[in-house]
Amino acid sequence: MKTLVTTLALAVAFVGLSTVAHPATHPTIDIAASNWKFTPNTIQLHVGETTTLRLSSTDGVHGLQSDDLGIPMTMITPGSAKTVAVTATKAGKYVLHCAIMCGAGHANMTLTINVVP
Ligand SMILES: [Cu+2]
């Protein structure tokens, strides 16, 4: 019984510490662009919660931009990841098209961002 209590106390302490250890870190979502898709192609954000999108390209030059979500025109090129902090203010489904003409599949290259309360 004593062992169980000690284990629980340690578990609680650990959870407490891990919460305190990263107070200012935003959740980060990695998104890889390629010819011609975003992976993942659907993500979910919460209203009012700042999330960092880490954008990289495995092939081709692509782009992301959204006035509605406050995402500035961001060019995504192979070899250098770009990070964009997003704080959605309104719930909804936002379908972002690749913002740079990238070839045959460009028109169908979308990233869907579902913003939920
Ligand atoms: Cu494109």
PDB file of C-alpha atoms and ligand atoms in Angstrom:
ATOM      1  CA  MET A   1       0.000   0.000   0.000  1.00  0.00           C
ATOM      2  CA  LYS A   2       2.816   2.363   0.892  1.00  0.00           C
ATOM      3  CA  THR A   3       4.418   1.642  -2.466  1.00  0.00           C
ATOM      4  CA  LEU A   4       1.190   2.459  -4.284  1.00  0.00           C
ATOM      5  CA  VAL A   5       0.849   5.765  -2.424  1.00  0.00           C
ATOM      6  CA  THR A   6       4.448   6.653  -3.215  1.00  0.00           C
ATOM      7  CA  THR A   7       3.955   5.771  -6.880  1.00  0.00           C
ATOM      8  CA  LEU A   8       0.823   7.908  -7.067  1.00  0.00           C
ATOM      9  CA  ALA A   9       2.562  10.814  -5.365  1.00  0.00           C
ATOM     10  CA  LEU A  10       5.431  10.577  -7.850  1.00  0.00           C
ATOM     11  CA  ALA A  11       3.010  10.402 -10.774  1.00  0.00           C
ATOM     12  CA  VAL A  12       1.194  13.517  -9.577  1.00  0.00           C
ATOM     13  CA  ALA A  13       4.500  15.310  -9.034  1.00  0.00           C
ATOM     14  CA  PHE A  14       5.659  14.331 -12.516  1.00  0.00           C
ATOM     15  CA  VAL A  15       2.476  15.596 -14.176  1.00  0.00           C
ATOM     16  CA  GLY A  16       2.802  18.818 -12.210  1.00  0.00           C
ATOM     17  CA  LEU A  17       6.408  19.278 -13.255  1.00  0.00           C
ATOM     18  CA  SER A  18       5.819  18.564 -16.905  1.00  0.00           C
ATOM     19  CA  THR A  19       3.035  21.155 -16.966  1.00  0.00           C
ATOM     20  CA  VAL A  20       5.271  23.769 -15.383  1.00  0.00           C
ATOM     21  CA  ALA A  21       8.267  22.914 -17.552  1.00  0.00           C
ATOM     22  CA  HIS A  22       6.800  24.306 -20.788  1.00  0.00           C
ATOM     23  CA  PRO A  23       4.476  27.138 -19.814  1.00  0.00           C
ATOM     24  CA  ALA A  24       4.944  29.243 -22.936  1.00  0.00           C
ATOM     25  CA  THR A  25       5.273  26.541 -25.576  1.00  0.00           C
ATOM     26  CA  HIS A  26       2.510  26.513 -28.147  1.00  0.00           C
ATOM     27  CA  PRO A  27       1.260  23.256 -29.486  1.00  0.00           C
ATOM     28  CA  THR A  28       3.023  22.593 -32.769  1.00  0.00           C
ATOM     29  CA  ILE A  29       1.672  20.845 -35.830  1.00  0.00           C
ATOM     30  CA  ASP A  30       4.075  19.648 -38.499  1.00  0.00           C
ATOM     31  CA  ILE A  31       2.789  19.934 -42.052  1.00  0.00           C
ATOM     32  CA  ALA A  32       4.753  18.624 -45.011  1.00  0.00           C
ATOM     33  CA  ALA A  33       4.066  19.987 -48.483  1.00  0.00           C
ATOM     34  CA  SER A  34       4.898  17.936 -51.546  1.00  0.00           C
ATOM     35  CA  ASN A  35       3.737  17.557 -55.145  1.00  0.00           C
ATOM     36  CA  TRP A  36       0.772  17.865 -54.717  1.00  0.00           C
ATOM     37  CA  LYS A  37      -0.535  17.583 -51.239  1.00  0.00           C
ATOM     38  CA  PHE A  38      -0.209  18.714 -47.675  1.00  0.00           C
ATOM     39  CA  THR A  39       0.407  15.960 -45.136  1.00  0.00           C
ATOM     40  CA  PRO A  40      -1.678  15.888 -43.044  1.00  0.00           C
ATOM     41  CA  ASN A  41      -4.267  17.525 -45.286  1.00  0.00           C
ATOM     42  CA  THR A  42      -6.664  18.259 -42.416  1.00  0.00           C
ATOM     43  CA  ILE A  43      -5.827  19.723 -39.040  1.00  0.00           C
ATOM     44  CA  GLN A  44      -7.845  21.005 -36.115  1.00  0.00           C
ATOM     45  CA  LEU A  45      -7.299  24.202 -34.121  1.00  0.00           C
ATOM     46  CA  HIS A  46      -9.149  25.677 -31.176  1.00  0.00           C
ATOM     47  CA  VAL A  47     -10.541  29.196 -31.093  1.00  0.00           C
ATOM     48  CA  GLY A  48      -8.250  31.491 -29.136  1.00  0.00           C
ATOM     49  CA  GLU A  49      -5.464  28.936 -28.748  1.00  0.00           C
ATOM     50  CA  THR A  50      -2.233  29.858 -30.451  1.00  0.00           C
ATOM     51  CA  THR A  51      -0.775  26.981 -32.421  1.00  0.00           C
ATOM     52  CA  THR A  52       2.485  26.891 -34.307  1.00  0.00           C
ATOM     53  CA  LEU A  53       2.390  25.414 -37.788  1.00  0.00           C
ATOM     54  CA  ARG A  54       5.785  24.071 -38.819  1.00  0.00           C
ATOM     55  CA  LEU A  55       5.798  23.948 -42.594  1.00  0.00           C
ATOM     56  CA  SER A  56       8.281  22.040 -44.666  1.00  0.00           C
ATOM     57  CA  SER A  57       8.505  20.775 -48.213  1.00  0.00           C
ATOM     58  CA  THR A  58       9.709  17.377 -49.293  1.00  0.00           C
ATOM     59  CA  ASP A  59       9.555  18.368 -52.928  1.00  0.00           C
ATOM     60  CA  GLY A  60       8.539  21.412 -54.864  1.00  0.00           C
ATOM     61  CA  VAL A  61       7.905  24.996 -53.846  1.00  0.00           C
ATOM     62  CA  HIS A  62       4.529  25.626 -52.279  1.00  0.00           C
ATOM     63  CA  GLY A  63       2.822  28.267 -50.227  1.00  0.00           C
ATOM     64  CA  LEU A  64       0.280  28.880 -47.526  1.00  0.00           C
ATOM     65  CA  GLN A  65      -1.737  32.015 -46.901  1.00  0.00           C
ATOM     66  CA  SER A  66      -5.034  32.902 -45.265  1.00  0.00           C
ATOM     67  CA  ASP A  67      -6.488  36.305 -44.537  1.00  0.00           C
ATOM     68  CA  ASP A  68      -9.249  34.707 -42.426  1.00  0.00           C
ATOM     69  CA  LEU A  69      -6.770  32.955 -40.149  1.00  0.00           C
ATOM     70  CA  GLY A  70      -4.087  35.652 -40.192  1.00  0.00           C
ATOM     71  CA  ILE A  71      -1.533  33.501 -41.979  1.00  0.00           C
ATOM     72  CA  PRO A  72       0.782  35.705 -44.023  1.00  0.00           C
ATOM     73  CA  MET A  73       1.952  34.553 -47.446  1.00  0.00           C
ATOM     74  CA  THR A  74       4.492  31.908 -46.528  1.00  0.00           C
ATOM     75  CA  MET A  75       6.675  30.243 -49.127  1.00  0.00           C
ATOM     76  CA  ILE A  76       7.538  26.634 -48.352  1.00  0.00           C
ATOM     77  CA  THR A  77      10.727  25.419 -49.963  1.00  0.00           C
ATOM     78  CA  PRO A  78      12.682  22.178 -49.519  1.00  0.00           C
ATOM     79  CA  GLY A  79      15.429  22.336 -46.917  1.00  0.00           C
ATOM     80  CA  SER A  80      14.132  25.056 -44.637  1.00  0.00           C
ATOM     81  CA  ALA A  81      11.132  24.751 -42.357  1.00  0.00           C
ATOM     82  CA  LYS A  82       9.016  27.832 -41.743  1.00  0.00           C
ATOM     83  CA  THR A  83       6.971  28.373 -38.619  1.00  0.00           C
ATOM     84  CA  VAL A  84       3.776  30.373 -38.461  1.00  0.00           C
ATOM     85  CA  ALA A  85       1.859  31.076 -35.257  1.00  0.00           C
ATOM     86  CA  VAL A  86      -1.891  30.963 -35.777  1.00  0.00           C
ATOM     87  CA  THR A  87      -4.599  32.090 -33.365  1.00  0.00           C
ATOM     88  CA  ALA A  88      -7.990  31.492 -34.920  1.00  0.00           C
ATOM     89  CA  THR A  89     -10.720  33.825 -33.715  1.00  0.00           C
ATOM     90  CA  LYS A  90     -13.743  32.218 -35.349  1.00  0.00           C
ATOM     91  CA  ALA A  91     -14.871  28.600 -35.522  1.00  0.00           C
ATOM     92  CA  GLY A  92     -15.396  27.134 -38.949  1.00  0.00           C
ATOM     93  CA  LYS A  93     -13.944  25.071 -41.761  1.00  0.00           C
ATOM     94  CA  TYR A  94     -11.202  26.834 -43.674  1.00  0.00           C
ATOM     95  CA  VAL A  95      -9.976  25.314 -46.905  1.00  0.00           C
ATOM     96  CA  LEU A  96      -6.611  26.777 -47.850  1.00  0.00           C
ATOM     97  CA  HIS A  97      -5.287  26.225 -51.338  1.00  0.00           C
ATOM     98  CA  CYS A  98      -1.604  26.070 -52.033  1.00  0.00           C
ATOM     99  CA  ALA A  99      -0.653  29.721 -52.541  1.00  0.00           C
ATOM    100  CA  ILE A 100       2.039  29.224 -55.155  1.00  0.00           C
ATOM    101  CA  MET A 101       1.541  27.790 -58.621  1.00  0.00           C
ATOM    102  CA  CYS A 102       3.382  24.504 -58.352  1.00  0.00           C
ATOM    103  CA  GLY A 103       2.362  22.453 -61.351  1.00  0.00           C
ATOM    104  CA  ALA A 104      -0.199  19.925 -62.519  1.00  0.00           C
ATOM    105  CA  GLY A 105      -1.742  19.160 -59.136  1.00  0.00           C
ATOM    106  CA  HIS A 106      -1.741  22.695 -57.804  1.00  0.00           C
ATOM    107  CA  ALA A 107      -5.484  23.303 -58.166  1.00  0.00           C
ATOM    108  CA  ASN A 108      -6.323  20.345 -55.942  1.00  0.00           C
ATOM    109  CA  MET A 109      -3.662  20.955 -53.297  1.00  0.00           C
ATOM    110  CA  THR A 110      -5.519  21.969 -50.178  1.00  0.00           C
ATOM    111  CA  LEU A 111      -5.100  22.094 -46.441  1.00  0.00           C
ATOM    112  CA  THR A 112      -8.337  21.994 -44.460  1.00  0.00           C
ATOM    113  CA  ILE A 113      -8.226  23.686 -41.082  1.00  0.00           C
ATOM    114  CA  ASN A 114     -11.161  22.931 -38.821  1.00  0.00           C
ATOM    115  CA  VAL A 115     -11.422  25.526 -36.083  1.00  0.00           C
ATOM    116  CA  VAL A 116     -13.482  24.326 -33.152  1.00  0.00           C
ATOM    117  CA  PRO A 117     -14.471  26.075 -29.910  1.00  0.00           C
TER     118      PRO A 117
HETATM  119 CU    CU B   1       0.713  25.095 -55.606  1.00  0.00          CU
END
